[in-house]
Every structure is written in C-alpha cells, then in structure tokens.
Amino acid sequence: MRKDQKLLLFASLASLAIWMVPFLRPFLLPLIYFNTHVHEICHALTAFATGGSADSIQVFANGSGVTWTRGGSGLLISSAGYVGSAIFGGLMIANSRNEKVARRTLWIVFGVLLTLSILLLRGDLVGVISGILWIATVGALAKFAKKEWVVFSTQFLGASLALQSMQAFLTLMNLSVDSNAQTDAQNLADATYIPAPIWATGWLALSIVILVFSLRTAWRPAVKSNPLGTLGSGK
C-alpha cells in the first residue's frame, strides 16, 4: 500500500470515528461549523452562478445556517447546499494525492472561505467567530503544515465534509417527513410538488456517488506521462 493510500485510509477512518466514537464527539462541533459554512457558501455561489445574488450568510451556534438570496434558479440554489458540500469534500479528497496538490487545494479553500466570508458572513457572533477560526486554520495548514500533514489534513477535511453531508441528509429525511419543517428539500417540494423525502433521497444518492468516485480517484496511482522521445519511432 502506498503512503498516500495509507493517509487516505487513516483520514477517512478518523473522520468516521469522530461521528461514531462517543468520547471523540467534542471534536465534532467545529467540523459541523466547517460543514455549515461550506454548505451556505455553496448556496451563495449557485445564486451568483444562476444570475441571482446573495445578500448574506448566517451560521448559528447550534450548527444550522441560512443564506439569503434573490433571483437565480431556486431549484439549483436549494439543491446546492447539501450536494455542493459533498462535491466540495469530494474535490478536496481527489486533489490531495501529494504535498504540492494538497497544499494548492488548501489555498483554494482558504481563498473561497476568506472571500465569501468577507462579502457575506453576517449576524450571529458564534458563526462569525467560527468562520474566522476556520479561515485561520485552513490558511495555517496551507502555509505551515509539512508533507504528510498537508495531505492528511486535506483528506480529513474533505472526508469530514462528505460524511457530514451524508449525516445531514439523514437528518433532513426525518425533517422532510414533517411538511411544516422549512428545509431545502421542503422548499423544492413547495416549488415542484415532488415530495421532500424524494429530493432528500436523491441528494443522498448523489452524495454517495461523489464520495465513492473521489475516493477511487485518490486511491488510484497517478498516471505518469512518457516523454515524446521515448515513444517508438524506429530511430
């Protein structure tokens, strides 16, 4: 087993253990905040990408959040939170196979968090502080973490995002049974008349596909290109 494969396996198991092992639960809340910030940022980015705008992002002490948007595609904006977090995490996993790529990935995450937080993060003090702390943490990892730690950190955060998105889907399924609960799935149910549990189930299935694909991509050995001079030409 290659070193990067061992790191990927360890990062995935560590992310899963935080969810499953009771005495590790204190480490879960900061990761929930990270997931919520990414979730809301995905709503905002999709609003901009579909011709709308985002007024503000709020993240609350209980780990929930809200993004206030205007215009754009309501279907894509509502779907973007959960699916976007899974894609975000999957891209972090897939782009973490060596130190150079993982460090670049962390810098991109740092830039996205910093820019969108400055532009949109408002309101709840806990949400603002957690956003600042995560920006500082990701920036410090990108700048100072050495070799294997850069790879592990990128994979761990990516796996945490993907796993938390899947856990959030299960919570969403329970909430979606109550048609009075205001969720992303219920927003789409109101707009399309397709029941909220169906939307939540579809998002969960897509999230699983994204996670499996990203893990397979990170697990496979890197493809090395041959110099043109080594290709047979009879000379």
PDB file of C-alpha atoms in Angstrom:
ATOM      1  CA  MET A   1       0.000   0.000   0.000  1.00  0.00           C
ATOM      2  CA  ARG A   2       1.397   3.404  -0.989  1.00  0.00           C
ATOM      3  CA  LYS A   3       1.941   6.116   1.615  1.00  0.00           C
ATOM      4  CA  ASP A   4      -0.776   8.343   0.131  1.00  0.00           C
ATOM      5  CA  GLN A   5      -3.206   5.401   0.269  1.00  0.00           C
ATOM      6  CA  LYS A   6      -2.397   4.841   3.947  1.00  0.00           C
ATOM      7  CA  LEU A   7      -3.009   8.529   4.655  1.00  0.00           C
ATOM      8  CA  LEU A   8      -6.310   8.427   2.772  1.00  0.00           C
ATOM      9  CA  LEU A   9      -7.442   5.364   4.717  1.00  0.00           C
ATOM     10  CA  PHE A  10      -6.393   6.910   8.032  1.00  0.00           C
ATOM     11  CA  ALA A  11      -8.088  10.237   7.238  1.00  0.00           C
ATOM     12  CA  SER A  12     -11.330   8.503   6.272  1.00  0.00           C
ATOM     13  CA  LEU A  13     -11.327   6.306   9.386  1.00  0.00           C
ATOM     14  CA  ALA A  14     -10.526   9.297  11.610  1.00  0.00           C
ATOM     15  CA  SER A  15     -13.445  11.260  10.143  1.00  0.00           C
ATOM     16  CA  LEU A  16     -15.770   8.307  10.649  1.00  0.00           C
ATOM     17  CA  ALA A  17     -14.529   7.713  14.209  1.00  0.00           C
ATOM     18  CA  ILE A  18     -15.411  11.253  15.266  1.00  0.00           C
ATOM     19  CA  TRP A  19     -19.006  10.518  14.285  1.00  0.00           C
ATOM     20  CA  MET A  20     -19.143   7.039  15.814  1.00  0.00           C
ATOM     21  CA  VAL A  21     -16.995   7.101  18.988  1.00  0.00           C
ATOM     22  CA  PRO A  22     -18.711   8.922  21.902  1.00  0.00           C
ATOM     23  CA  PHE A  23     -15.592  10.322  23.609  1.00  0.00           C
ATOM     24  CA  LEU A  24     -14.486  11.909  20.317  1.00  0.00           C
ATOM     25  CA  ARG A  25     -17.741  13.852  19.954  1.00  0.00           C
ATOM     26  CA  PRO A  26     -16.256  17.124  21.344  1.00  0.00           C
ATOM     27  CA  PHE A  27     -14.248  17.330  18.109  1.00  0.00           C
ATOM     28  CA  LEU A  28     -17.443  17.104  16.064  1.00  0.00           C
ATOM     29  CA  LEU A  29     -18.871  20.584  16.666  1.00  0.00           C
ATOM     30  CA  PRO A  30     -16.025  22.510  14.958  1.00  0.00           C
ATOM     31  CA  LEU A  31     -16.380  20.209  11.945  1.00  0.00           C
ATOM     32  CA  ILE A  32     -20.139  20.834  11.902  1.00  0.00           C
ATOM     33  CA  TYR A  33     -19.423  24.578  11.747  1.00  0.00           C
ATOM     34  CA  PHE A  34     -16.978  23.995   8.875  1.00  0.00           C
ATOM     35  CA  ASN A  35     -19.592  21.980   7.014  1.00  0.00           C
ATOM     36  CA  THR A  36     -22.256  24.644   7.586  1.00  0.00           C
ATOM     37  CA  HIS A  37     -20.018  27.437   6.300  1.00  0.00           C
ATOM     38  CA  VAL A  38     -19.276  25.423   3.141  1.00  0.00           C
ATOM     39  CA  HIS A  39     -22.968  24.472   2.800  1.00  0.00           C
ATOM     40  CA  GLU A  40     -24.089  28.104   2.888  1.00  0.00           C
ATOM     41  CA  ILE A  41     -21.267  29.244   0.607  1.00  0.00           C
ATOM     42  CA  CYS A  42     -22.455  26.704  -1.969  1.00  0.00           C
ATOM     43  CA  HIS A  43     -25.944  28.233  -1.820  1.00  0.00           C
ATOM     44  CA  ALA A  44     -24.458  31.699  -2.374  1.00  0.00           C
ATOM     45  CA  LEU A  45     -22.151  30.672  -5.229  1.00  0.00           C
ATOM     46  CA  THR A  46     -25.018  28.934  -7.012  1.00  0.00           C
ATOM     47  CA  ALA A  47     -27.180  32.018  -6.649  1.00  0.00           C
ATOM     48  CA  PHE A  48     -24.491  34.113  -8.347  1.00  0.00           C
ATOM     49  CA  ALA A  49     -23.842  31.430 -10.993  1.00  0.00           C
ATOM     50  CA  THR A  50     -27.518  31.282 -11.992  1.00  0.00           C
ATOM     51  CA  GLY A  51     -27.971  35.018 -12.398  1.00  0.00           C
ATOM     52  CA  GLY A  52     -29.157  35.866  -8.894  1.00  0.00           C
ATOM     53  CA  SER A  53     -27.441  37.368  -5.878  1.00  0.00           C
ATOM     54  CA  ALA A  54     -26.759  36.582  -2.238  1.00  0.00           C
ATOM     55  CA  ASP A  55     -27.338  39.200   0.441  1.00  0.00           C
ATOM     56  CA  SER A  56     -25.833  37.486   3.483  1.00  0.00           C
ATOM     57  CA  ILE A  57     -24.827  34.221   5.141  1.00  0.00           C
ATOM     58  CA  GLN A  58     -25.574  33.422   8.768  1.00  0.00           C
ATOM     59  CA  VAL A  59     -24.225  30.466  10.766  1.00  0.00           C
ATOM     60  CA  PHE A  60     -25.725  29.857  14.201  1.00  0.00           C
ATOM     61  CA  ALA A  61     -24.431  28.365  17.455  1.00  0.00           C
ATOM     62  CA  ASN A  62     -26.440  25.150  17.012  1.00  0.00           C
ATOM     63  CA  GLY A  63     -24.672  24.436  13.704  1.00  0.00           C
ATOM     64  CA  SER A  64     -27.520  25.475  11.428  1.00  0.00           C
ATOM     65  CA  GLY A  65     -27.286  28.253   8.869  1.00  0.00           C
ATOM     66  CA  VAL A  66     -29.167  30.311   6.320  1.00  0.00           C
ATOM     67  CA  THR A  67     -28.253  32.135   3.114  1.00  0.00           C
ATOM     68  CA  TRP A  68     -30.461  34.992   1.950  1.00  0.00           C
ATOM     69  CA  THR A  69     -30.614  35.050  -1.850  1.00  0.00           C
ATOM     70  CA  ARG A  70     -32.545  36.881  -4.556  1.00  0.00           C
ATOM     71  CA  GLY A  71     -33.265  35.660  -8.074  1.00  0.00           C
ATOM     72  CA  GLY A  72     -31.414  32.842  -9.777  1.00  0.00           C
ATOM     73  CA  SER A  73     -32.574  29.248 -10.110  1.00  0.00           C
ATOM     74  CA  GLY A  74     -34.457  28.257  -6.987  1.00  0.00           C
ATOM     75  CA  LEU A  75     -34.118  24.565  -7.836  1.00  0.00           C
ATOM     76  CA  LEU A  76     -30.340  24.705  -8.164  1.00  0.00           C
ATOM     77  CA  ILE A  77     -29.857  27.064  -5.215  1.00  0.00           C
ATOM     78  CA  SER A  78     -31.859  24.842  -2.859  1.00  0.00           C
ATOM     79  CA  SER A  79     -30.010  21.734  -4.048  1.00  0.00           C
ATOM     80  CA  ALA A  80     -26.592  23.352  -3.839  1.00  0.00           C
ATOM     81  CA  GLY A  81     -26.163  23.261  -0.061  1.00  0.00           C
ATOM     82  CA  TYR A  82     -26.050  19.511   0.524  1.00  0.00           C
ATOM     83  CA  VAL A  83     -24.881  18.444  -2.922  1.00  0.00           C
ATOM     84  CA  GLY A  84     -22.371  21.290  -3.078  1.00  0.00           C
ATOM     85  CA  SER A  85     -20.833  20.308   0.269  1.00  0.00           C
ATOM     86  CA  ALA A  86     -20.448  16.735  -0.974  1.00  0.00           C
ATOM     87  CA  ILE A  87     -18.820  17.963  -4.202  1.00  0.00           C
ATOM     88  CA  PHE A  88     -16.581  20.334  -2.226  1.00  0.00           C
ATOM     89  CA  GLY A  89     -15.454  17.485   0.021  1.00  0.00           C
ATOM     90  CA  GLY A  90     -15.038  15.118  -2.911  1.00  0.00           C
ATOM     91  CA  LEU A  91     -12.830  17.591  -4.754  1.00  0.00           C
ATOM     92  CA  MET A  92     -10.670  18.023  -1.655  1.00  0.00           C
ATOM     93  CA  ILE A  93     -10.207  14.251  -1.407  1.00  0.00           C
ATOM     94  CA  ALA A  94      -9.500  13.806  -5.114  1.00  0.00           C
ATOM     95  CA  ASN A  95      -6.996  16.682  -5.123  1.00  0.00           C
ATOM     96  CA  SER A  96      -4.848  15.571  -2.191  1.00  0.00           C
ATOM     97  CA  ARG A  97      -2.621  12.843  -3.605  1.00  0.00           C
ATOM     98  CA  ASN A  98       0.675  14.591  -2.920  1.00  0.00           C
ATOM     99  CA  GLU A  99       2.006  17.540  -0.963  1.00  0.00           C
ATOM    100  CA  LYS A 100       2.007  20.024  -3.851  1.00  0.00           C
ATOM    101  CA  VAL A 101      -1.561  19.328  -4.966  1.00  0.00           C
ATOM    102  CA  ALA A 102      -2.914  19.131  -1.408  1.00  0.00           C
ATOM    103  CA  ARG A 103      -1.300  22.434  -0.428  1.00  0.00           C
ATOM    104  CA  ARG A 104      -2.750  24.124  -3.520  1.00  0.00           C
ATOM    105  CA  THR A 105      -6.167  22.683  -2.654  1.00  0.00           C
ATOM    106  CA  LEU A 106      -5.986  24.121   0.870  1.00  0.00           C
ATOM    107  CA  TRP A 107      -5.037  27.538  -0.507  1.00  0.00           C
ATOM    108  CA  ILE A 108      -8.070  27.451  -2.793  1.00  0.00           C
ATOM    109  CA  VAL A 109     -10.333  26.507   0.127  1.00  0.00           C
ATOM    110  CA  PHE A 110      -8.758  29.312   2.169  1.00  0.00           C
ATOM    111  CA  GLY A 111      -9.422  31.819  -0.617  1.00  0.00           C
ATOM    112  CA  VAL A 112     -13.047  30.748  -1.038  1.00  0.00           C
ATOM    113  CA  LEU A 113     -13.744  30.896   2.711  1.00  0.00           C
ATOM    114  CA  LEU A 114     -11.994  34.247   3.121  1.00  0.00           C
ATOM    115  CA  THR A 115     -13.632  35.957   0.137  1.00  0.00           C
ATOM    116  CA  LEU A 116     -17.182  34.770   0.753  1.00  0.00           C
ATOM    117  CA  SER A 117     -16.951  35.404   4.497  1.00  0.00           C
ATOM    118  CA  ILE A 118     -15.787  38.981   3.992  1.00  0.00           C
ATOM    119  CA  LEU A 119     -18.526  39.619   1.443  1.00  0.00           C
ATOM    120  CA  LEU A 120     -21.451  37.797   3.042  1.00  0.00           C
ATOM    121  CA  LEU A 121     -20.908  36.408   6.569  1.00  0.00           C
ATOM    122  CA  ARG A 122     -23.051  38.407   8.988  1.00  0.00           C
ATOM    123  CA  GLY A 123     -25.132  38.147  12.141  1.00  0.00           C
ATOM    124  CA  ASP A 124     -24.596  35.502  14.808  1.00  0.00           C
ATOM    125  CA  LEU A 125     -21.357  36.036  16.759  1.00  0.00           C
ATOM    126  CA  VAL A 126     -20.615  32.309  17.047  1.00  0.00           C
ATOM    127  CA  GLY A 127     -20.963  31.953  13.286  1.00  0.00           C
ATOM    128  CA  VAL A 128     -18.621  34.864  12.617  1.00  0.00           C
ATOM    129  CA  ILE A 129     -16.017  33.633  15.118  1.00  0.00           C
ATOM    130  CA  SER A 130     -16.157  30.050  13.828  1.00  0.00           C
ATOM    131  CA  GLY A 131     -15.734  31.362  10.287  1.00  0.00           C
ATOM    132  CA  ILE A 132     -12.673  33.402  11.271  1.00  0.00           C
ATOM    133  CA  LEU A 133     -11.152  30.441  13.129  1.00  0.00           C
ATOM    134  CA  TRP A 134     -11.650  28.101  10.174  1.00  0.00           C
ATOM    135  CA  ILE A 135     -10.150  30.623   7.758  1.00  0.00           C
ATOM    136  CA  ALA A 136      -7.119  30.920  10.052  1.00  0.00           C
ATOM    137  CA  THR A 137      -6.871  27.136  10.467  1.00  0.00           C
ATOM    138  CA  VAL A 138      -7.008  26.334   6.758  1.00  0.00           C
ATOM    139  CA  GLY A 139      -4.560  29.147   5.984  1.00  0.00           C
ATOM    140  CA  ALA A 140      -2.134  27.906   8.649  1.00  0.00           C
ATOM    141  CA  LEU A 141      -2.327  24.341   7.326  1.00  0.00           C
ATOM    142  CA  ALA A 142      -1.706  25.535   3.770  1.00  0.00           C
ATOM    143  CA  LYS A 143       1.251  27.656   4.862  1.00  0.00           C
ATOM    144  CA  PHE A 144       2.972  25.675   7.598  1.00  0.00           C
ATOM    145  CA  ALA A 145       1.902  22.005   7.527  1.00  0.00           C
ATOM    146  CA  LYS A 146       4.645  19.665   6.348  1.00  0.00           C
ATOM    147  CA  LYS A 147       4.458  16.923   3.740  1.00  0.00           C
ATOM    148  CA  GLU A 148       2.204  14.132   5.021  1.00  0.00           C
ATOM    149  CA  TRP A 149       0.307  16.511   7.315  1.00  0.00           C
ATOM    150  CA  VAL A 150      -0.784  18.625   4.346  1.00  0.00           C
ATOM    151  CA  VAL A 151      -2.089  15.538   2.560  1.00  0.00           C
ATOM    152  CA  PHE A 152      -3.754  14.155   5.695  1.00  0.00           C
ATOM    153  CA  SER A 153      -5.383  17.497   6.592  1.00  0.00           C
ATOM    154  CA  THR A 154      -6.840  17.934   3.117  1.00  0.00           C
ATOM    155  CA  GLN A 155      -8.153  14.379   3.019  1.00  0.00           C
ATOM    156  CA  PHE A 156      -9.514  14.569   6.569  1.00  0.00           C
ATOM    157  CA  LEU A 157     -11.420  17.809   5.956  1.00  0.00           C
ATOM    158  CA  GLY A 158     -12.710  16.520   2.623  1.00  0.00           C
ATOM    159  CA  ALA A 159     -13.866  13.235   4.144  1.00  0.00           C
ATOM    160  CA  SER A 160     -15.467  15.103   7.043  1.00  0.00           C
ATOM    161  CA  LEU A 161     -17.426  17.291   4.632  1.00  0.00           C
ATOM    162  CA  ALA A 162     -18.630  14.293   2.663  1.00  0.00           C
ATOM    163  CA  LEU A 163     -19.573  12.260   5.744  1.00  0.00           C
ATOM    164  CA  GLN A 164     -21.297  15.183   7.435  1.00  0.00           C
ATOM    165  CA  SER A 165     -23.265  15.885   4.281  1.00  0.00           C
ATOM    166  CA  MET A 166     -24.493  12.296   4.326  1.00  0.00           C
ATOM    167  CA  GLN A 167     -25.359  12.549   8.028  1.00  0.00           C
ATOM    168  CA  ALA A 168     -27.178  15.819   7.343  1.00  0.00           C
ATOM    169  CA  PHE A 169     -29.165  14.059   4.624  1.00  0.00           C
ATOM    170  CA  LEU A 170     -30.425  11.541   7.183  1.00  0.00           C
ATOM    171  CA  THR A 171     -31.474  14.385   9.477  1.00  0.00           C
ATOM    172  CA  LEU A 172     -33.095  16.098   6.517  1.00  0.00           C
ATOM    173  CA  MET A 173     -35.048  12.934   5.745  1.00  0.00           C
ATOM    174  CA  ASN A 174     -36.531  12.985   9.246  1.00  0.00           C
ATOM    175  CA  LEU A 175     -37.394  16.666   8.966  1.00  0.00           C
ATOM    176  CA  SER A 176     -38.835  16.196   5.492  1.00  0.00           C
ATOM    177  CA  VAL A 177     -41.497  13.848   6.834  1.00  0.00           C
ATOM    178  CA  ASP A 178     -42.917  16.911   8.609  1.00  0.00           C
ATOM    179  CA  SER A 179     -44.208  19.136   5.815  1.00  0.00           C
ATOM    180  CA  ASN A 180     -44.160  22.119   8.181  1.00  0.00           C
ATOM    181  CA  ALA A 181     -40.382  21.953   8.639  1.00  0.00           C
ATOM    182  CA  GLN A 182     -38.660  24.578   6.483  1.00  0.00           C
ATOM    183  CA  THR A 183     -35.762  22.796   4.777  1.00  0.00           C
ATOM    184  CA  ASP A 184     -34.062  22.928   1.387  1.00  0.00           C
ATOM    185  CA  ALA A 185     -35.977  19.794   0.393  1.00  0.00           C
ATOM    186  CA  GLN A 186     -39.271  21.294   1.521  1.00  0.00           C
ATOM    187  CA  ASN A 187     -38.543  24.463  -0.466  1.00  0.00           C
ATOM    188  CA  LEU A 188     -38.212  22.319  -3.583  1.00  0.00           C
ATOM    189  CA  ALA A 189     -41.301  20.300  -2.680  1.00  0.00           C
ATOM    190  CA  ASP A 190     -43.297  23.531  -2.482  1.00  0.00           C
ATOM    191  CA  ALA A 191     -41.960  24.638  -5.867  1.00  0.00           C
ATOM    192  CA  THR A 192     -42.189  21.347  -7.771  1.00  0.00           C
ATOM    193  CA  TYR A 193     -44.849  19.297  -5.920  1.00  0.00           C
ATOM    194  CA  ILE A 194     -42.309  16.461  -5.672  1.00  0.00           C
ATOM    195  CA  PRO A 195     -42.300  15.268  -2.023  1.00  0.00           C
ATOM    196  CA  ALA A 196     -39.396  16.461   0.120  1.00  0.00           C
ATOM    197  CA  PRO A 197     -38.242  12.916   1.059  1.00  0.00           C
ATOM    198  CA  ILE A 198     -37.720  12.157  -2.639  1.00  0.00           C
ATOM    199  CA  TRP A 199     -35.497  15.202  -3.028  1.00  0.00           C
ATOM    200  CA  ALA A 200     -33.555  14.260   0.111  1.00  0.00           C
ATOM    201  CA  THR A 201     -33.133  10.670  -1.091  1.00  0.00           C
ATOM    202  CA  GLY A 202     -31.877  11.812  -4.484  1.00  0.00           C
ATOM    203  CA  TRP A 203     -29.355  14.154  -2.881  1.00  0.00           C
ATOM    204  CA  LEU A 204     -28.142  11.359  -0.593  1.00  0.00           C
ATOM    205  CA  ALA A 205     -27.652   9.001  -3.557  1.00  0.00           C
ATOM    206  CA  LEU A 206     -25.720  11.664  -5.460  1.00  0.00           C
ATOM    207  CA  SER A 207     -23.597  12.388  -2.390  1.00  0.00           C
ATOM    208  CA  ILE A 208     -22.652   8.705  -2.077  1.00  0.00           C
ATOM    209  CA  VAL A 209     -21.680   8.562  -5.769  1.00  0.00           C
ATOM    210  CA  ILE A 210     -19.497  11.658  -5.352  1.00  0.00           C
ATOM    211  CA  LEU A 211     -17.774  10.225  -2.265  1.00  0.00           C
ATOM    212  CA  VAL A 212     -17.076   6.856  -3.903  1.00  0.00           C
ATOM    213  CA  PHE A 213     -15.766   8.483  -7.093  1.00  0.00           C
ATOM    214  CA  SER A 214     -13.461  10.854  -5.178  1.00  0.00           C
ATOM    215  CA  LEU A 215     -12.085   8.036  -3.001  1.00  0.00           C
ATOM    216  CA  ARG A 216     -11.414   5.892  -6.090  1.00  0.00           C
ATOM    217  CA  THR A 217      -9.700   8.820  -7.806  1.00  0.00           C
ATOM    218  CA  ALA A 218      -7.463   9.476  -4.801  1.00  0.00           C
ATOM    219  CA  TRP A 219      -6.725   5.760  -4.333  1.00  0.00           C
ATOM    220  CA  ARG A 220      -5.564   5.043  -7.884  1.00  0.00           C
ATOM    221  CA  PRO A 221      -1.874   5.564  -8.703  1.00  0.00           C
ATOM    222  CA  ALA A 222      -1.042   8.743 -10.553  1.00  0.00           C
ATOM    223  CA  VAL A 223      -0.735   8.364 -14.310  1.00  0.00           C
ATOM    224  CA  LYS A 224       2.748   9.273 -15.480  1.00  0.00           C
ATOM    225  CA  SER A 225       3.098  10.612 -18.995  1.00  0.00           C
ATOM    226  CA  ASN A 226       6.001   9.407 -21.137  1.00  0.00           C
ATOM    227  CA  PRO A 227       8.328  11.911 -22.801  1.00  0.00           C
ATOM    228  CA  LEU A 228       7.784  12.107 -26.541  1.00  0.00           C
ATOM    229  CA  GLY A 229      11.318  10.927 -27.104  1.00  0.00           C
ATOM    230  CA  THR A 230      10.592   7.547 -25.538  1.00  0.00           C
ATOM    231  CA  LEU A 231       7.783   6.717 -27.947  1.00  0.00           C
ATOM    232  CA  GLY A 232       8.859   4.206 -30.573  1.00  0.00           C
ATOM    233  CA  SER A 233       9.764   5.838 -33.871  1.00  0.00           C
ATOM    234  CA  GLY A 234      12.270   3.342 -35.261  1.00  0.00           C
ATOM    235  CA  LYS A 235      15.206   5.685 -34.667  1.00  0.00           C
TER     236      LYS A 235
END
